[in-house]
CSV table of C-alpha atoms in Angstrom, one decimal:
chain,number,residue,atom,x,y,z
A,1,ASP,CA,-8.5,15.2,-31.3
A,2,GLN,CA,-4.9,14.6,-32.6
A,3,GLN,CA,-2.2,13.6,-29.0
A,4,VAL,CA,0.5,13.0,-31.2
A,5,LYS,CA,1.6,14.7,-34.1
A,6,GLN,CA,3.7,15.3,-37.4
A,7,ASN,CA,3.7,18.2,-38.7
A,8,SER,CA,5.8,17.4,-42.1
A,9,PRO,CA,4.2,14.8,-44.4
A,10,SER,CA,7.5,14.7,-46.2
A,11,LEU,CA,11.2,15.6,-46.6
A,12,SER,CA,13.7,14.3,-48.7
A,13,VAL,CA,17.4,14.9,-47.5
A,14,GLN,CA,20.9,14.2,-49.4
A,15,GLU,CA,22.0,10.7,-49.5
A,16,GLY,CA,24.9,11.3,-46.4
A,17,ARG,CA,23.5,14.1,-45.0
A,18,ILE,CA,21.3,13.9,-41.9
A,19,SER,CA,17.8,13.0,-41.1
A,20,ILE,CA,15.6,15.3,-39.2
A,21,LEU,CA,12.0,14.6,-38.1
A,22,ASN,CA,10.0,15.6,-35.4
A,23,CYS,CA,7.2,15.3,-33.6
A,24,ASP,CA,5.4,17.2,-30.6
A,25,TYR,CA,2.9,15.6,-29.0
A,26,THR,CA,0.2,17.6,-26.1
A,27,ASN,CA,-0.9,14.2,-22.9
A,28,SER,CA,1.9,15.3,-20.9
A,29,MET,CA,1.6,12.1,-18.9
A,30,PHE,CA,2.4,9.8,-22.1
A,31,ASP,CA,6.3,8.2,-21.1
A,32,TYR,CA,6.8,6.3,-23.8
A,33,PHE,CA,7.8,7.3,-27.3
A,34,LEU,CA,8.6,4.5,-29.7
A,35,TRP,CA,9.5,4.9,-33.8
A,36,TYR,CA,8.7,3.2,-36.5
A,37,LYS,CA,9.5,2.6,-40.1
A,38,LYS,CA,7.1,1.9,-42.6
A,39,TYR,CA,7.5,0.9,-46.2
A,40,PRO,CA,5.0,0.4,-48.5
A,41,ALA,CA,2.4,-2.7,-48.4
A,42,GLU,CA,3.7,-3.6,-45.3
A,43,GLY,CA,3.1,-3.4,-41.7
A,44,PRO,CA,5.3,0.0,-39.3
A,45,THR,CA,8.4,-2.3,-37.7
A,46,PHE,CA,9.8,-1.1,-35.0
A,47,LEU,CA,12.7,0.9,-35.0
A,48,ILE,CA,13.9,3.3,-31.9
A,49,SER,CA,12.3,3.7,-28.3
A,50,ILE,CA,12.5,5.9,-25.4
A,51,SER,CA,12.1,5.9,-22.1
A,52,SER,CA,10.6,9.7,-19.9
A,53,ILE,CA,12.9,9.4,-17.8
A,54,LYS,CA,15.1,10.2,-20.9
A,55,ASP,CA,16.7,12.6,-23.4
A,56,LYS,CA,18.5,10.6,-25.5
A,57,ASN,CA,18.5,6.8,-27.0
A,58,GLU,CA,21.0,5.9,-29.8
A,59,ASP,CA,21.0,3.2,-31.7
A,60,GLY,CA,23.9,2.7,-34.8
A,61,ARG,CA,22.4,5.9,-37.2
A,62,PHE,CA,19.1,6.5,-35.8
A,63,THR,CA,19.0,9.2,-32.0
A,64,VAL,CA,16.2,9.9,-30.7
A,65,PHE,CA,15.4,13.8,-28.2
A,66,LEU,CA,13.1,13.7,-26.5
A,67,ASN,CA,12.0,17.3,-24.7
A,68,LYS,CA,9.8,17.3,-22.6
A,69,SER,CA,8.9,20.2,-21.5
A,70,ALA,CA,9.2,21.1,-24.8
A,71,LYS,CA,6.7,17.9,-25.0
A,72,HIS,CA,8.8,17.1,-28.5
A,73,LEU,CA,10.8,14.2,-29.7
A,74,SER,CA,13.0,14.3,-32.7
A,75,LEU,CA,14.7,11.3,-35.4
A,76,HIS,CA,18.0,11.9,-36.3
A,77,ILE,CA,19.3,10.2,-39.1
A,78,VAL,CA,22.6,10.0,-39.7
A,79,PRO,CA,23.6,9.2,-42.4
A,80,SER,CA,21.0,9.0,-44.2
A,81,GLN,CA,20.6,5.9,-46.4
A,82,PRO,CA,18.1,5.1,-49.8
A,83,GLY,CA,17.0,2.7,-47.7
A,84,ASP,CA,15.9,4.8,-44.9
A,85,SER,CA,13.3,5.3,-47.4
A,86,ALA,CA,10.6,5.3,-45.7
A,87,VAL,CA,7.4,6.1,-44.1
A,88,TYR,CA,8.1,7.4,-40.2
A,89,PHE,CA,6.1,7.1,-36.7
A,90,CYS,CA,5.8,8.4,-33.9
A,91,ALA,CA,3.9,6.9,-31.4
A,92,ALA,CA,3.0,7.7,-27.1
A,93,SER,CA,2.1,5.9,-24.4
A,94,ARG,CA,1.4,6.0,-21.3
A,95,PHE,CA,1.1,2.4,-19.3
A,96,GLY,CA,1.9,0.5,-22.5
A,97,ASN,CA,-1.7,-0.5,-22.7
A,98,GLN,CA,-2.4,2.1,-25.5
A,99,PHE,CA,-0.3,3.7,-28.4
A,100,TYR,CA,-0.7,6.7,-29.6
A,101,PHE,CA,0.1,7.3,-33.3
A,102,GLY,CA,0.8,10.5,-35.4
A,103,THR,CA,0.8,11.1,-38.7
A,104,GLY,CA,3.8,9.8,-40.0
A,105,THR,CA,6.0,12.2,-41.9
A,106,SER,CA,7.9,10.9,-45.7
A,107,LEU,CA,11.6,10.5,-46.3
A,108,THR,CA,13.2,10.5,-49.8
A,109,VAL,CA,16.9,10.2,-49.5
A,110,ILE,CA,17.7,11.2,-52.6
A,111,PRO,CA,21.7,9.0,-53.5
B,1,GLY,CA,6.2,-18.0,-37.9
B,2,ALA,CA,7.7,-15.4,-36.6
B,3,GLY,CA,5.9,-12.7,-37.0
B,4,VAL,CA,2.0,-11.3,-36.3
B,5,SER,CA,-0.3,-12.7,-39.6
B,6,GLN,CA,-2.5,-11.9,-41.0
B,7,SER,CA,-5.4,-12.3,-42.9
B,8,PRO,CA,-6.7,-12.4,-45.2
B,9,ARG,CA,-4.2,-9.3,-46.9
B,10,TYR,CA,-7.4,-8.1,-49.1
B,11,LYS,CA,-11.5,-8.3,-48.8
B,12,VAL,CA,-13.4,-6.2,-50.8
B,13,ALA,CA,-17.3,-6.1,-49.5
B,14,LYS,CA,-20.4,-4.7,-50.1
B,15,ARG,CA,-21.7,-2.2,-48.0
B,16,GLY,CA,-24.3,-4.3,-44.7
B,17,GLN,CA,-21.3,-7.2,-45.5
B,18,ASP,CA,-20.1,-8.2,-42.5
B,19,VAL,CA,-16.2,-9.2,-42.6
B,20,ALA,CA,-14.2,-11.1,-40.4
B,21,LEU,CA,-10.4,-9.9,-40.1
B,22,ARG,CA,-8.4,-12.4,-38.4
B,23,CYS,CA,-5.1,-12.1,-36.2
B,24,ASP,CA,-2.5,-14.3,-35.0
B,25,PRO,CA,0.3,-13.1,-32.6
B,26,ILE,CA,4.2,-14.2,-31.6
B,27,SER,CA,3.8,-17.2,-30.3
B,28,GLY,CA,3.7,-16.2,-26.2
B,29,HIS,CA,3.3,-11.9,-27.2
B,30,VAL,CA,0.4,-11.1,-24.3
B,31,SER,CA,-0.3,-8.2,-25.8
B,32,LEU,CA,-2.7,-7.7,-28.9
B,33,PHE,CA,-4.1,-4.6,-29.5
B,34,TRP,CA,-6.1,-3.6,-33.2
B,35,TYR,CA,-5.3,-0.3,-35.0
B,36,GLN,CA,-7.1,1.3,-37.8
B,37,GLN,CA,-4.8,3.2,-41.0
B,38,ALA,CA,-6.7,5.5,-43.3
B,39,LEU,CA,-5.3,6.0,-46.1
B,40,GLY,CA,-2.3,8.7,-45.5
B,41,GLN,CA,-3.0,9.1,-41.6
B,42,GLY,CA,-0.8,6.6,-38.5
B,43,PRO,CA,-2.7,4.2,-37.1
B,44,GLU,CA,-5.8,4.5,-35.1
B,45,PHE,CA,-6.1,2.3,-31.4
B,46,LEU,CA,-9.0,0.1,-31.6
B,47,THR,CA,-9.0,-2.0,-28.7
B,48,TYR,CA,-6.3,-3.8,-26.5
B,49,PHE,CA,-6.5,-7.4,-24.9
B,50,GLN,CA,-4.6,-9.2,-22.2
B,51,ASN,CA,-3.9,-12.1,-23.0
B,52,GLU,CA,-7.2,-14.0,-24.0
B,53,ALA,CA,-9.0,-10.8,-21.8
B,54,GLN,CA,-10.3,-7.3,-24.1
B,55,LEU,CA,-8.5,-4.6,-21.1
B,56,ASP,CA,-9.7,-1.4,-23.4
B,57,LYS,CA,-12.0,-1.5,-26.1
B,58,SER,CA,-12.3,2.6,-26.5
B,59,GLY,CA,-11.2,2.6,-29.5
B,60,LEU,CA,-13.7,0.8,-32.2
B,61,PRO,CA,-16.3,3.0,-33.6
B,62,SER,CA,-19.2,1.8,-33.4
B,63,ASP,CA,-21.0,-1.0,-32.1
B,64,ARG,CA,-20.1,-2.2,-35.2
B,65,PHE,CA,-17.5,-3.5,-34.3
B,66,PHE,CA,-16.5,-6.1,-32.1
B,67,ALA,CA,-13.1,-7.7,-31.4
B,68,GLU,CA,-11.9,-11.6,-29.6
B,69,ARG,CA,-9.6,-13.0,-28.8
B,70,PRO,CA,-11.2,-16.2,-26.7
B,71,GLU,CA,-7.9,-18.7,-26.3
B,72,GLY,CA,-5.5,-15.9,-25.0
B,73,SER,CA,-4.0,-15.7,-29.1
B,74,VAL,CA,-5.3,-15.9,-32.7
B,75,SER,CA,-8.1,-12.7,-32.5
B,76,THR,CA,-10.8,-12.1,-34.3
B,77,LEU,CA,-11.5,-8.5,-35.4
B,78,LYS,CA,-15.4,-8.4,-37.0
B,79,ILE,CA,-17.4,-5.3,-38.4
B,80,GLN,CA,-20.5,-5.7,-38.6
B,81,ARG,CA,-22.4,-4.1,-41.5
B,82,THR,CA,-20.0,-2.8,-43.0
B,83,GLN,CA,-20.4,0.9,-44.5
B,84,GLN,CA,-18.1,2.6,-47.2
B,85,GLU,CA,-15.4,4.6,-43.8
B,86,ASP,CA,-15.2,1.8,-42.9
B,87,SER,CA,-13.0,1.2,-46.6
B,88,ALA,CA,-8.4,1.3,-44.4
B,89,VAL,CA,-5.7,-0.6,-43.5
B,90,TYR,CA,-6.5,-2.8,-39.5
B,91,LEU,CA,-2.7,-3.8,-38.4
B,92,CYS,CA,-2.9,-6.0,-35.7
B,93,ALA,CA,-0.2,-6.2,-33.2
B,94,SER,CA,1.9,-8.0,-30.0
B,95,SER,CA,3.3,-7.2,-27.5
B,96,ARG,CA,5.6,-9.9,-25.2
B,97,ARG,CA,4.7,-7.6,-22.3
B,98,THR,CA,2.1,-5.7,-20.7
B,99,GLY,CA,3.0,-2.1,-19.7
B,100,LYS,CA,5.1,0.3,-20.1
B,101,THR,CA,7.9,-0.5,-22.7
B,102,GLY,CA,6.6,-3.0,-25.1
B,103,GLU,CA,7.5,-2.5,-28.4
B,104,LEU,CA,4.4,-4.2,-30.5
B,105,PHE,CA,5.5,-5.5,-33.7
B,106,PHE,CA,2.6,-5.2,-36.2
B,107,GLY,CA,0.8,-7.7,-38.8
B,108,GLU,CA,1.2,-6.7,-42.5
B,109,GLY,CA,-2.1,-5.5,-42.0
B,110,SER,CA,-5.2,-6.2,-44.2
B,111,ARG,CA,-7.0,-3.9,-46.5
B,112,LEU,CA,-11.0,-3.6,-46.4
B,113,THR,CA,-12.7,-2.0,-49.1
B,114,VAL,CA,-15.5,-1.8,-49.0
B,115,LEU,CA,-17.9,-0.5,-52.6
């Protein structure tokens, strides 16, 4: 039973354009959401998070949007850079004691 | 070290062997998590420690899996009588906080291949 879903396994974007990665969840009790970035042969690294009391959080080129009614969050990367090419995982938790991860979206930024 | 350290990075085991995977969390981090990541999948929760207490082990797939963190720092994940379906990357993560807003810091993972 996948509580966090990333329905796009891959995404290709031209350098300088916007990358939009999507994530859906099923459990309305989730109250904290995170995005992680993973390069091959490395562990995931934290990118950005958002609490359920907010609908937007911005950090430099990265913005996460949360739509609680739709149980949907998205990560926007503007402008996209070749170094952003990686697998992106969204994760959700309730009380921060167990994090549920999506299956990941592989982003390729084309120079 | 500054980050979460896991060893071994790679482990090949014959079916039926026991394996032990070690995790050194970031110093002072209270929370420690183990995740299993199969090929092409996202990390799946196995177990969670707060200091030395194992507060949640609901994700452990069978009683062949056992985790401990006896002194609230280093943790070991042990898999007994390994099976081919145990082949995966085992990720350890630590967090300085308990509860809501602790981001997880992951190690590089231990890749287990069971032949």
